[in-house]
mmCIF file of C-alpha atoms in Angstrom:
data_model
loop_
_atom_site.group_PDB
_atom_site.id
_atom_site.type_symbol
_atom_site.label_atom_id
_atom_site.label_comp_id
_atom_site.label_asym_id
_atom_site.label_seq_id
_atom_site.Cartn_x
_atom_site.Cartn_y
_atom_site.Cartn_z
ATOM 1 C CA UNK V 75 -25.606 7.306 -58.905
ATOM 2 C CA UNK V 76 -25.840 10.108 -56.309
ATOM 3 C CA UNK V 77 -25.171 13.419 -56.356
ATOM 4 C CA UNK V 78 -22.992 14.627 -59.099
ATOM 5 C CA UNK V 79 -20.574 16.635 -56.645
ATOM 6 C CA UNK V 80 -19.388 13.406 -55.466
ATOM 7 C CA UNK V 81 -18.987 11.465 -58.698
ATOM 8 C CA UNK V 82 -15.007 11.223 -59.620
ATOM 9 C CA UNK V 83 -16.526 10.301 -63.602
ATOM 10 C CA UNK V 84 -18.936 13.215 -64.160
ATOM 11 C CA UNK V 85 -21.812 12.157 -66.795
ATOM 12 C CA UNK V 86 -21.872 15.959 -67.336
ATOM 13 C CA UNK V 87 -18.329 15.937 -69.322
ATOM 14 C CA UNK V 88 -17.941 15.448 -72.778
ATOM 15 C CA UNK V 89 -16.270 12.320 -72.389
ATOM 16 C CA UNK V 90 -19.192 10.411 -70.923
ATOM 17 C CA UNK V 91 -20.692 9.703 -73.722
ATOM 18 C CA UNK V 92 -17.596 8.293 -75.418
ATOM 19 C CA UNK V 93 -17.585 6.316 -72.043
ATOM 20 C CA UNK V 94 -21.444 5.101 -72.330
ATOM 21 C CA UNK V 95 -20.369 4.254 -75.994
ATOM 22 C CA UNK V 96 -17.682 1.672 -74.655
ATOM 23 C CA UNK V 97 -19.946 0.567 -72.323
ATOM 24 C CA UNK V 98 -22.114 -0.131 -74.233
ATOM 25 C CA UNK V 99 -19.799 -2.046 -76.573
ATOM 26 C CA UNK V 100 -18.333 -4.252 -74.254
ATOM 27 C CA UNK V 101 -21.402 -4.929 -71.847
ATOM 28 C CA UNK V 102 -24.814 -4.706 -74.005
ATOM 29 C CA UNK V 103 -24.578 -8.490 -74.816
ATOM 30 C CA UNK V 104 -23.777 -9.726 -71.699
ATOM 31 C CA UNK V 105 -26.826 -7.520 -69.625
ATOM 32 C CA UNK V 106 -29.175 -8.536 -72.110
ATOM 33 C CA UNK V 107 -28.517 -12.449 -72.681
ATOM 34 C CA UNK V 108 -29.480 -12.211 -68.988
ATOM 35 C CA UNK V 109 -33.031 -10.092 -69.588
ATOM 36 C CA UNK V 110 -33.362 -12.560 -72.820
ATOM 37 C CA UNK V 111 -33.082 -15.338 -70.009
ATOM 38 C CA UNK V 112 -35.733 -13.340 -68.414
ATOM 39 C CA UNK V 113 -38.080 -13.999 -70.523
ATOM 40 C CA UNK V 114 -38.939 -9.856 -70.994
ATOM 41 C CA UNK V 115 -41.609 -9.079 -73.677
ATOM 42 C CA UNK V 116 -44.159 -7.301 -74.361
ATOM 43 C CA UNK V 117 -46.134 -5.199 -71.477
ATOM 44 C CA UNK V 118 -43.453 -5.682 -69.004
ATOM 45 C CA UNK V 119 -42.589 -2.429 -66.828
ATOM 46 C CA UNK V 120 -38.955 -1.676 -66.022
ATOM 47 C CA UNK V 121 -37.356 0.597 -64.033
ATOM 48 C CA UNK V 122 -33.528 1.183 -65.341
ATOM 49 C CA UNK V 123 -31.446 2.748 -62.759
ATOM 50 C CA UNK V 124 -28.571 4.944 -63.130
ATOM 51 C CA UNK V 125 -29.564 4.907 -67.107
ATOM 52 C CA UNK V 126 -26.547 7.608 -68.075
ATOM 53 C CA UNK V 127 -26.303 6.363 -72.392
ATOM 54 C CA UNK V 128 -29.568 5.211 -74.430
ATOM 55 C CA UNK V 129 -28.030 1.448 -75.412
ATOM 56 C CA UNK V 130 -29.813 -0.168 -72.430
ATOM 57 C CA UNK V 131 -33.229 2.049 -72.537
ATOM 58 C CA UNK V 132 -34.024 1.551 -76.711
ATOM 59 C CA UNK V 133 -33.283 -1.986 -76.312
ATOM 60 C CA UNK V 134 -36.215 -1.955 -73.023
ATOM 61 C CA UNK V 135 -38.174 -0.004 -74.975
ATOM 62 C CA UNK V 136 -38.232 -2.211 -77.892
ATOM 63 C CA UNK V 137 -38.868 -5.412 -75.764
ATOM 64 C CA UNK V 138 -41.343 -4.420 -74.028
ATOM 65 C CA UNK V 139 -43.131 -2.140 -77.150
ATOM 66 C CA UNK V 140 -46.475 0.419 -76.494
ATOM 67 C CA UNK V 141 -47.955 -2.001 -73.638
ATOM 68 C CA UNK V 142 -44.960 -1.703 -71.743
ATOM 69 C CA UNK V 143 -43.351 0.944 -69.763
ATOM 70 C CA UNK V 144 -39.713 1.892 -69.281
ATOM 71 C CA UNK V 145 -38.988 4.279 -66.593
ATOM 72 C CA UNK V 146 -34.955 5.375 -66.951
ATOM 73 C CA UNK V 147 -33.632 7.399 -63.923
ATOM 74 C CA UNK V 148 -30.451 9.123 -63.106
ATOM 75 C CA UNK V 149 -28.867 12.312 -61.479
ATOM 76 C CA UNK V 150 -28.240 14.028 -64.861
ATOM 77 C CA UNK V 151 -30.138 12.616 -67.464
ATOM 78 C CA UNK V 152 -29.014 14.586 -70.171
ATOM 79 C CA UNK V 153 -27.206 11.887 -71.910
ATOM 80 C CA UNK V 154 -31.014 9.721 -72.205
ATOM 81 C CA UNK V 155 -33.021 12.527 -73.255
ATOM 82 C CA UNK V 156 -32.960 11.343 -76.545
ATOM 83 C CA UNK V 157 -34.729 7.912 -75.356
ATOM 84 C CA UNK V 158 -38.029 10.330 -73.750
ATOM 85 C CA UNK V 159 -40.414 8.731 -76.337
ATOM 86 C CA UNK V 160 -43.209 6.516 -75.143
ATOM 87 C CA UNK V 161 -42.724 3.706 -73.827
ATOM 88 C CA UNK V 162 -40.010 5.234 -71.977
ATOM 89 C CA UNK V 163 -40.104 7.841 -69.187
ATOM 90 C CA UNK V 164 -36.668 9.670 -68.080
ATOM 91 C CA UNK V 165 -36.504 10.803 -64.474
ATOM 92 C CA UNK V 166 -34.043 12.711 -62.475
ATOM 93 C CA UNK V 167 -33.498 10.727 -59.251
ATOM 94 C CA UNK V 168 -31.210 10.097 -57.047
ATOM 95 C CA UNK V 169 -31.535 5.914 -55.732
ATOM 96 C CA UNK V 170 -30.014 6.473 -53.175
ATOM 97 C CA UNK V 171 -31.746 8.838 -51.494
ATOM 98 C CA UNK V 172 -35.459 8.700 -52.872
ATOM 99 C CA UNK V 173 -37.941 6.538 -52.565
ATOM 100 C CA UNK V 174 -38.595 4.712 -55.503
ATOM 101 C CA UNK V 175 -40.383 5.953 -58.986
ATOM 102 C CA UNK V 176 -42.933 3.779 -58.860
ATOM 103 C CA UNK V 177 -44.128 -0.533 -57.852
ATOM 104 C CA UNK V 178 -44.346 -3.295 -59.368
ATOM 105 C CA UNK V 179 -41.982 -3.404 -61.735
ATOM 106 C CA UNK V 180 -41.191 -6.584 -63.304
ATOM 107 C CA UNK V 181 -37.249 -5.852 -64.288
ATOM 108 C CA UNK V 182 -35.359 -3.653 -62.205
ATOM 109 C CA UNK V 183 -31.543 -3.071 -63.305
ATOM 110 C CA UNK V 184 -28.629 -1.236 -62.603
ATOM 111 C CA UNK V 185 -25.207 -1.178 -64.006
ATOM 112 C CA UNK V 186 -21.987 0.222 -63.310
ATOM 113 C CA UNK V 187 -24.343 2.131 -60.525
ATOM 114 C CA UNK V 188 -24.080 0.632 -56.952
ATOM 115 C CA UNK V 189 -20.329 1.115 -56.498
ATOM 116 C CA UNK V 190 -20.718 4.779 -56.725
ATOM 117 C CA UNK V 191 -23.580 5.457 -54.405
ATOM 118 C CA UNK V 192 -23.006 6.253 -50.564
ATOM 119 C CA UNK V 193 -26.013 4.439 -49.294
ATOM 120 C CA UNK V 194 -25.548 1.235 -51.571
ATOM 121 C CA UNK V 195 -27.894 -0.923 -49.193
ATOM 122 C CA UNK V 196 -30.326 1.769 -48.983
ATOM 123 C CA UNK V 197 -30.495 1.628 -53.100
ATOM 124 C CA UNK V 198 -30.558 -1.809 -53.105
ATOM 125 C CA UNK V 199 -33.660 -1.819 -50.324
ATOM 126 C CA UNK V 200 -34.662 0.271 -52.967
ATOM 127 C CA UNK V 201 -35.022 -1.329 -56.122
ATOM 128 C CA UNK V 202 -36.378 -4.502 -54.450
ATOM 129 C CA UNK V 203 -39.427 -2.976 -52.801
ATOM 130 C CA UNK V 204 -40.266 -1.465 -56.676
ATOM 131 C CA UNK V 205 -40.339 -5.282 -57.866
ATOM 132 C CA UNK V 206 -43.669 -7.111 -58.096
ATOM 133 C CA UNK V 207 -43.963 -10.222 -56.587
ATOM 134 C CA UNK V 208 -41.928 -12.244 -58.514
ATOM 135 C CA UNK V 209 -40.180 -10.044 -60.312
ATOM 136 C CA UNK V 210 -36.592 -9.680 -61.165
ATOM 137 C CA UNK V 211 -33.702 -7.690 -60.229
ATOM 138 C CA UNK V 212 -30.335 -7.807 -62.294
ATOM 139 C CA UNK V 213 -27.551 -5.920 -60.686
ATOM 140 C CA UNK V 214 -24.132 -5.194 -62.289
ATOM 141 C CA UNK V 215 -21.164 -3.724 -61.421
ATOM 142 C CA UNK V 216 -17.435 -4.276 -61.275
ATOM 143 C CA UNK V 217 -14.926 -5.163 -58.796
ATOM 144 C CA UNK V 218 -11.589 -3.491 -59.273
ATOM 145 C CA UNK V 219 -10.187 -5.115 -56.311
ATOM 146 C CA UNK V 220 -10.699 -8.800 -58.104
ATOM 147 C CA UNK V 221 -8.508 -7.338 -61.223
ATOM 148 C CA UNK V 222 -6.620 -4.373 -60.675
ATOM 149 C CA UNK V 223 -4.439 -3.992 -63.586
ATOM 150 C CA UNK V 224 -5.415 -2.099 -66.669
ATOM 151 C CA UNK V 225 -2.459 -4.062 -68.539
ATOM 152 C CA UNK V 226 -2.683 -7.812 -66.772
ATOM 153 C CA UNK V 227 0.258 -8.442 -68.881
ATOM 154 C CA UNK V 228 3.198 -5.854 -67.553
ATOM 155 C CA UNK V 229 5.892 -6.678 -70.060
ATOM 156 C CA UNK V 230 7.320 -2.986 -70.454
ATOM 157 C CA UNK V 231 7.513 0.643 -69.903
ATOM 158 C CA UNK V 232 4.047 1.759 -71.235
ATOM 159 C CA UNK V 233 2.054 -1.463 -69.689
ATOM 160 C CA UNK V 234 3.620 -0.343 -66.016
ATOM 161 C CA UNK V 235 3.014 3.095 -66.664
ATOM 162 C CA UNK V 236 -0.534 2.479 -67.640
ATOM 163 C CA UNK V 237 -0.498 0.376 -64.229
ATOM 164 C CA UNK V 238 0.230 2.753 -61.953
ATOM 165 C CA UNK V 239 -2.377 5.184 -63.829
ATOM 166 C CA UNK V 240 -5.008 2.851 -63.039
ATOM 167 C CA UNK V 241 -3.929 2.427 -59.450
ATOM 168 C CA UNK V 242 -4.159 6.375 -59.268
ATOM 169 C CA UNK V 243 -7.395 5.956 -60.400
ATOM 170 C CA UNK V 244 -8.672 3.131 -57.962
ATOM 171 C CA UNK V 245 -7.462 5.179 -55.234
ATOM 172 C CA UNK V 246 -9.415 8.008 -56.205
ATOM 173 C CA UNK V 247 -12.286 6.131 -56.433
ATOM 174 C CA UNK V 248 -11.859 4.772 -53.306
ATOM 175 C CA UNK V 249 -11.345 8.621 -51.452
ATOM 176 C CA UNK V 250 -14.818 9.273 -52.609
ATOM 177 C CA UNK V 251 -16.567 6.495 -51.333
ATOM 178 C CA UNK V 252 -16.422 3.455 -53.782
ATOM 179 C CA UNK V 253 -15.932 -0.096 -53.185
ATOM 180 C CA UNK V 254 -13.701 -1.628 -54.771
ATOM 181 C CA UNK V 255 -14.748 -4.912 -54.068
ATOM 182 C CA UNK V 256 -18.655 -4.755 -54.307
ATOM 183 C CA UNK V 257 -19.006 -6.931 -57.477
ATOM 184 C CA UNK V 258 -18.573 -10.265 -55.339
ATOM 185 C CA UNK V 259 -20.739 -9.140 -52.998
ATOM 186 C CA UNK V 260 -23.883 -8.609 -55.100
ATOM 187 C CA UNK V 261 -25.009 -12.556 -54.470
ATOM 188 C CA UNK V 262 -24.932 -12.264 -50.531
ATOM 189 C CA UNK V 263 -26.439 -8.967 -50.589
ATOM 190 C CA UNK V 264 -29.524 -10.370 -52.803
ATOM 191 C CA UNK V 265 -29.785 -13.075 -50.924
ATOM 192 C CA UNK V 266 -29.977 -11.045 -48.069
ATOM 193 C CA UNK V 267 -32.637 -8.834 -49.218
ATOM 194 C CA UNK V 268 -35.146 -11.649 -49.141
ATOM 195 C CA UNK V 269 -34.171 -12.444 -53.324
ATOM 196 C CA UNK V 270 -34.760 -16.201 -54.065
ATOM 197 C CA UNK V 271 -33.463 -18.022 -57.238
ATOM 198 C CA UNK V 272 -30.235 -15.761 -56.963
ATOM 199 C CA UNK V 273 -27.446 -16.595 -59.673
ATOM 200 C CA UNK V 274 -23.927 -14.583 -60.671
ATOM 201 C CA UNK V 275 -21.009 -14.798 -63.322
ATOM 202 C CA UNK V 276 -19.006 -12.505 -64.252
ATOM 203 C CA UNK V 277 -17.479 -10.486 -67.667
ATOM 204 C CA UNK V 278 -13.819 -9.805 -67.428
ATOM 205 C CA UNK V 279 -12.550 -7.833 -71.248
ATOM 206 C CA UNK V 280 -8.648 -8.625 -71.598
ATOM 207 C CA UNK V 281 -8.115 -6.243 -74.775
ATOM 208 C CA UNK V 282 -10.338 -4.734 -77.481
ATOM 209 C CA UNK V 283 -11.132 -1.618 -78.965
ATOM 210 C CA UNK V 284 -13.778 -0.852 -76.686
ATOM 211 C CA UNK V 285 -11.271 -1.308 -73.654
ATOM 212 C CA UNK V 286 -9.118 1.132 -75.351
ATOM 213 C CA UNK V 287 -11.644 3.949 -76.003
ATOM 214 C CA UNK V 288 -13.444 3.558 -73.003
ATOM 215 C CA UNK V 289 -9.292 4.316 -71.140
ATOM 216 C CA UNK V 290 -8.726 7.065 -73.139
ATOM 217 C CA UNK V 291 -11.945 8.674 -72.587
ATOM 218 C CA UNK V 292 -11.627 7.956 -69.037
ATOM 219 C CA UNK V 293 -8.030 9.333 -68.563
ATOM 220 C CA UNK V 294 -9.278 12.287 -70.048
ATOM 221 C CA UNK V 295 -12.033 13.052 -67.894
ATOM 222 C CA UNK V 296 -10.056 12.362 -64.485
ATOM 223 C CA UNK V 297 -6.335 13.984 -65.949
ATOM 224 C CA UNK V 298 -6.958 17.218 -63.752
ATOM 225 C CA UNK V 299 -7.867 14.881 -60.741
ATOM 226 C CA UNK V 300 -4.818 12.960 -61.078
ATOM 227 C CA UNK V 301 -2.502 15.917 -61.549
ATOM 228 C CA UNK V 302 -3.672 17.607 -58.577
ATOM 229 C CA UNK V 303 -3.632 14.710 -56.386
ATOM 230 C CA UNK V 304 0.243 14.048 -57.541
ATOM 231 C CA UNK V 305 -0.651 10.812 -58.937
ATOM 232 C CA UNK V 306 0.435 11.598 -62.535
ATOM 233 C CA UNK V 307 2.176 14.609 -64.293
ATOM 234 C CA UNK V 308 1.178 16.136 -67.619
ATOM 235 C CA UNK V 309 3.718 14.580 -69.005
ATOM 236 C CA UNK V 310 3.036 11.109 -67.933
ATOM 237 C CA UNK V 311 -0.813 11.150 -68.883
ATOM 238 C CA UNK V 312 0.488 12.496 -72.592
ATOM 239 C CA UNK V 313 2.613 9.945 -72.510
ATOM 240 C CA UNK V 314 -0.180 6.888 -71.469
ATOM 241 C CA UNK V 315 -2.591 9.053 -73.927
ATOM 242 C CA UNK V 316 -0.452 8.086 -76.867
ATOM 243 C CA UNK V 317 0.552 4.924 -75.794
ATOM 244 C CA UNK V 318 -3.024 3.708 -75.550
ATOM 245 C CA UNK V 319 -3.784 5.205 -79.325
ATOM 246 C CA UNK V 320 -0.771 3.077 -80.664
ATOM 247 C CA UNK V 321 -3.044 0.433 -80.063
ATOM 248 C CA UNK V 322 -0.058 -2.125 -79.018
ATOM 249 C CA UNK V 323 -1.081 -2.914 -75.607
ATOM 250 C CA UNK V 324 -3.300 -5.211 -74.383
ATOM 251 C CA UNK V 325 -6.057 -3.404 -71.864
ATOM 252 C CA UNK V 326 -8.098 -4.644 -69.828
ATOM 253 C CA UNK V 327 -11.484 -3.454 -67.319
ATOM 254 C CA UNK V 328 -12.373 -4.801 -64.454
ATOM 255 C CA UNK V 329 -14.721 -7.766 -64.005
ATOM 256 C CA UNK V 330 -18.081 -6.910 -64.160
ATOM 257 C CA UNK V 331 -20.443 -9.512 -62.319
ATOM 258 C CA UNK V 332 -23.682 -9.529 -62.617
ATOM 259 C CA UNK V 333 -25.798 -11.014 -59.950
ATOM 260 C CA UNK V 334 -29.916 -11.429 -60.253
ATOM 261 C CA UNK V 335 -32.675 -12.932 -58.331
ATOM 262 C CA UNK V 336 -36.515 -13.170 -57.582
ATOM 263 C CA UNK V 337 -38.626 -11.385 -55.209
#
């Protein structure tokens, strides 16, 4: 992530961590079957990028145990601090616009990262010149554009209300510099940064818990955005609020692909 000022989902707002929390629900297993497929043990070094919640890090830091090292970095790190224990080292840096913390990593990862940041192909330069020879890099991030609904099944009222939220929310997204469609990029862009071995697939949620907590906590931190830009009134987000803590719709998230390869 890059400067704060620029982020439309502010990790210094309360409801971050209820976002990192859903995250983490709904992505943990999926990031680490791939690092399991890794083969990561003990005395690897990894660099986590964009770190934000403490799911990702302990679960590092426990792989890789006192041999290892675990260097977590993001613009406002306040939500890892509680992860600063050895093996683990939190850093405030900005990827992409600093060189990086350190070579020869042997896992370098980022998720839900790259489709904020300006200079995406600068990051990405990045995180490959910290990997060893050899070493891997696991990228993740969504791609709105593939799925845009938040209710793939628009039956009623509340789903196309909920519908045109989200599209408020894409385009917001979008005025600040995301793209929308990076996830299907990630395996060209690997490939093109001199990765071998690359691979993809992708994690699409249709309706849980997770999805639900992670909307609510997201409407919530973007309801003054959406106001002001006339996407949504008061009403409408009290409205979508409720709706979603009925628990009778189906939501969804993006997909989320994640892409790796060898240097």
């Amino acid at each position: 992530m890059t400067q704060t000022d620029g982020y439309l989902l502010d990790n210094r707002q309360t409801e971050a961590g209820q976002c990192f929390d859903a995250f983490a629900t709904l992505f943990d297993p999926t990031t680490f079957r791939h690092m399991e497929r890794f083969g990561i043990g003990s005395g690897w070094r990894c660099w986590e990028v964009g770190a934000g919640g403490t799911s990702v890090v302990s679960w590092l830091a426990k792989k890789v145990g006192p041999t290892g090292r675990v260097v977590a970095t993001d613009i406002d790190t306040s939500w890892a601090a509680s992860a600063a224990r050895p093996p683990v080292e939190i850093r405030v840096h900005d990827v992409g616009a600093e060189e990086p913390p350190g070579e020869g990593f042997d896992l370098v990862h980022a998720r839900l990262v790259l489709v904020h940041v300006p200079d995406r192909e600068r990051a990405l330069r990045s995180m490959v010149k910290a990997l060893r020879p050899g070493g891997r890099l696991l990228i993740e991030d969504a791609d709105p554009a593939l799925q845009p609904l938040l209710c793939p099944d628009e039956h009623g009222p509340e789903q196309q209300l909920a519908n045109r939220l989200r599209h408020g929310f894409r385009k917001l997204l979008a005025e600040r510099g995301a793209d929308l469609s990076y996830g299907r990029k990630l395996p060209r862009l690997l490939r093109e940064a001199g990765l071998r071995e690359v691979e993809a697939d992708a994690y699409f949620p249709v309706t849980s818990t997770a999805c639900a907590n992670l909307e609510s906590a997201t409407v919530r931190q973007i309801r003054d955005q959406l106001v002001t830009a006339g996407i949504a009134t008061d009403e409408d987000i009290d409205r979508h609020l409720a709706n979603v803590a009925s628990g009778s719709m189906d939501l969804a998230t993006a997909p989320m692909i994640s892409a790796w390869g060898r240097k």
